[in-house]
Amino acid sequence: MRVYVPLTLPGLAEAHKTGQLGSGPLVAYAVTPGLREWYLSDDVEELEYAALSRAALASLRLLAADAGAPRRRVVVAVDVPDGAAASDPDRGLDPAALGEVTVAGAVPLVKAAAVHVDADDAEADVAAAADALEAADGGDDDAQFVVDGAEDHELLWFATQEIPNLVGSAG
């Protein structure tokens, strides 16, 4: 099963240093029944992209909580065994939990399939979105527009071999 783990560049640097993503349980995003129902598509690639987008929003939330992190969203795509990730059926259609899964234990970084990171030119929009997130969550439409602006930037795809270069830029 492919899951998408939201991180920041310092979080990716820590994973690179320790060789694992978190210590578990780990919040990630995947194609869940709730996400399928919400997205209304049977196209697997579209559903995977929706899960990636949900993880990118979670990465933005991590950035909002860490003022010192470079303003670039980071999502690690990881393959875990079927059954290793579970969604909470009680939160199935909760908009805040769409696609959310919990992975019971730490995930070895060697299981990563790819890393998705914002380009440098997204930093200003991502910074503005992180600053506006709390107001957007409170229902401020202007703030939501700013948050949505970060989504206008596609995350770039990087091979796992490129992680050392990515975290070298996190300094």
Coordinates of C-alpha atoms in Angstrom, one line a residue:
M1 CA 0.0 0.0 0.0
R2 CA 1.3 3.4 -0.9
V3 CA 1.1 6.1 1.8
Y4 CA 2.1 9.7 1.8
V5 CA 3.9 11.0 4.9
P6 CA 3.9 14.7 5.4
L7 CA 7.2 16.2 6.6
T8 CA 9.2 19.4 6.6
L9 CA 12.8 19.7 5.3
P10 CA 14.2 19.4 8.9
G11 CA 11.9 16.3 9.4
L12 CA 13.3 14.8 6.2
A13 CA 16.9 15.6 7.4
E14 CA 16.1 13.7 10.6
A15 CA 14.7 10.8 8.7
H16 CA 17.8 10.7 6.6
K17 CA 20.0 10.8 9.7
T18 CA 18.1 8.0 11.6
G19 CA 17.1 6.0 8.6
Q20 CA 13.4 6.0 9.5
L21 CA 10.3 8.1 9.3
G22 CA 9.2 8.8 12.8
S23 CA 9.0 6.4 15.7
G24 CA 5.4 5.4 15.2
P25 CA 2.5 5.7 15.2
L26 CA 2.8 7.8 12.1
V27 CA 0.1 9.8 10.5
A28 CA 0.1 9.5 6.7
Y29 CA -2.4 9.8 3.8
A30 CA -3.6 7.1 1.4
V31 CA -6.4 6.1 -0.8
T32 CA -9.0 5.3 1.8
P33 CA -12.8 4.5 1.4
G34 CA -13.6 8.0 2.6
L35 CA -11.2 9.6 0.1
R36 CA -12.7 7.5 -2.7
E37 CA -16.2 8.6 -1.7
W38 CA -15.2 12.2 -1.4
Y39 CA -13.2 12.4 -4.6
L40 CA -15.8 10.4 -6.7
S41 CA -13.3 8.8 -9.0
D42 CA -12.2 5.3 -9.9
D43 CA -9.0 6.5 -11.5
V44 CA -6.2 5.2 -9.3
E45 CA -3.7 7.9 -10.4
E46 CA -6.3 10.7 -9.6
L47 CA -6.9 9.1 -6.2
E48 CA -3.2 8.8 -5.4
Y49 CA -2.8 12.5 -6.4
A50 CA -5.7 13.4 -4.0
A51 CA -3.9 11.5 -1.2
L52 CA -0.6 13.3 -2.0
S53 CA -2.5 16.6 -1.9
R54 CA -3.9 15.9 1.5
A55 CA -0.4 15.1 2.7
A56 CA 0.9 18.3 1.2
L57 CA -1.8 20.2 3.3
A58 CA -0.6 18.3 6.4
S59 CA 2.9 19.3 5.6
L60 CA 1.7 22.9 5.5
R61 CA 0.3 22.4 8.9
L62 CA 3.7 21.2 10.1
L63 CA 5.3 24.3 8.6
A64 CA 2.7 26.5 10.4
A65 CA 3.8 24.9 13.7
D66 CA 7.6 25.3 13.0
A67 CA 8.5 28.9 12.2
G68 CA 12.2 27.9 11.7
A69 CA 11.6 25.3 8.9
P70 CA 12.2 26.3 5.3
R71 CA 8.9 27.2 3.7
R72 CA 8.7 24.2 1.4
R73 CA 6.2 21.4 1.8
V74 CA 7.6 17.8 1.8
V75 CA 5.8 14.5 1.3
V76 CA 7.5 11.1 1.3
A77 CA 5.8 8.4 -0.7
V78 CA 6.3 5.1 1.0
D79 CA 5.2 1.6 0.3
V80 CA 4.1 -0.3 3.4
P81 CA 2.6 -3.8 3.7
D82 CA -1.1 -4.1 3.3
G83 CA -2.7 -3.8 6.8
A84 CA 0.2 -1.7 8.2
A85 CA -1.9 1.5 7.7
A86 CA -5.4 1.9 9.0
S87 CA -7.9 4.6 8.7
D88 CA -10.3 5.5 11.6
P89 CA -13.8 4.5 10.5
D90 CA -15.3 7.0 12.9
R91 CA -13.6 9.8 11.1
G92 CA -14.3 8.4 7.6
L93 CA -16.1 11.4 6.1
D94 CA -14.7 14.1 8.4
P95 CA -13.2 16.6 5.9
A96 CA -10.2 17.1 8.1
A97 CA -9.4 13.4 8.1
L98 CA -10.0 12.5 4.4
G99 CA -7.3 10.0 3.4
E100 CA -5.7 10.0 6.8
V101 CA -4.2 6.7 8.0
T102 CA -2.1 5.7 10.9
V103 CA 0.9 3.5 10.4
A104 CA 1.6 1.6 13.6
G105 CA 5.3 1.7 13.7
A106 CA 8.3 3.5 12.4
V107 CA 8.9 3.1 8.6
P108 CA 12.4 2.5 7.3
L109 CA 13.3 5.3 4.9
V110 CA 14.6 2.6 2.5
K111 CA 10.9 1.8 1.9
A112 CA 10.4 5.3 0.4
A113 CA 9.5 5.3 -3.3
A114 CA 10.0 9.0 -3.9
V115 CA 10.1 12.4 -2.2
H116 CA 7.9 15.3 -3.3
V117 CA 9.1 18.8 -2.4
D118 CA 8.1 22.4 -3.3
A119 CA 10.4 24.2 -5.7
D120 CA 12.3 27.2 -4.4
D121 CA 9.9 29.6 -6.2
A122 CA 7.0 28.3 -4.1
E123 CA 8.5 29.5 -0.8
A124 CA 6.8 32.9 -0.7
D125 CA 3.3 31.4 -1.4
V126 CA 3.9 28.5 1.0
A127 CA 5.1 30.9 3.8
A128 CA 2.0 33.1 3.2
A129 CA -0.2 30.0 3.3
A130 CA 1.3 28.7 6.5
D131 CA 0.8 32.1 8.1
A132 CA -2.9 32.2 6.9
L133 CA -3.8 28.6 7.9
E134 CA -5.2 29.4 11.4
A135 CA -7.5 32.1 10.0
A136 CA -8.5 29.9 7.1
D137 CA -9.4 27.1 9.6
G138 CA -11.5 29.7 11.4
G139 CA -13.6 30.4 8.2
D140 CA -11.8 33.4 6.8
D141 CA -12.4 33.2 3.1
D142 CA -9.5 35.6 2.2
A143 CA -7.1 33.4 4.3
Q144 CA -8.4 30.3 2.6
F145 CA -7.6 31.9 -0.8
V146 CA -4.0 32.4 0.4
V147 CA -3.8 28.8 1.6
D148 CA -5.2 27.6 -1.7
G149 CA -2.5 29.6 -3.4
A150 CA 0.1 27.1 -2.1
E151 CA -1.8 24.4 -3.9
D152 CA -1.1 26.2 -7.2
H153 CA 2.4 24.9 -6.9
E154 CA 3.0 21.3 -7.9
L155 CA 5.3 19.4 -5.7
L156 CA 8.4 18.3 -7.6
W157 CA 9.3 14.6 -7.7
F158 CA 12.7 13.5 -6.4
A159 CA 14.3 10.0 -6.3
T160 CA 15.2 8.8 -2.8
Q161 CA 18.9 9.0 -3.9
E162 CA 18.4 12.8 -4.0
I163 CA 17.5 13.1 -0.3
P164 CA 21.1 14.1 0.7
N165 CA 20.9 17.0 -1.7
L166 CA 17.5 18.0 -0.5
V167 CA 18.4 18.0 3.2
G168 CA 21.7 19.7 2.4
S169 CA 19.6 22.7 1.3
A170 CA 17.6 22.6 4.6
G171 CA 20.5 24.0 6.6

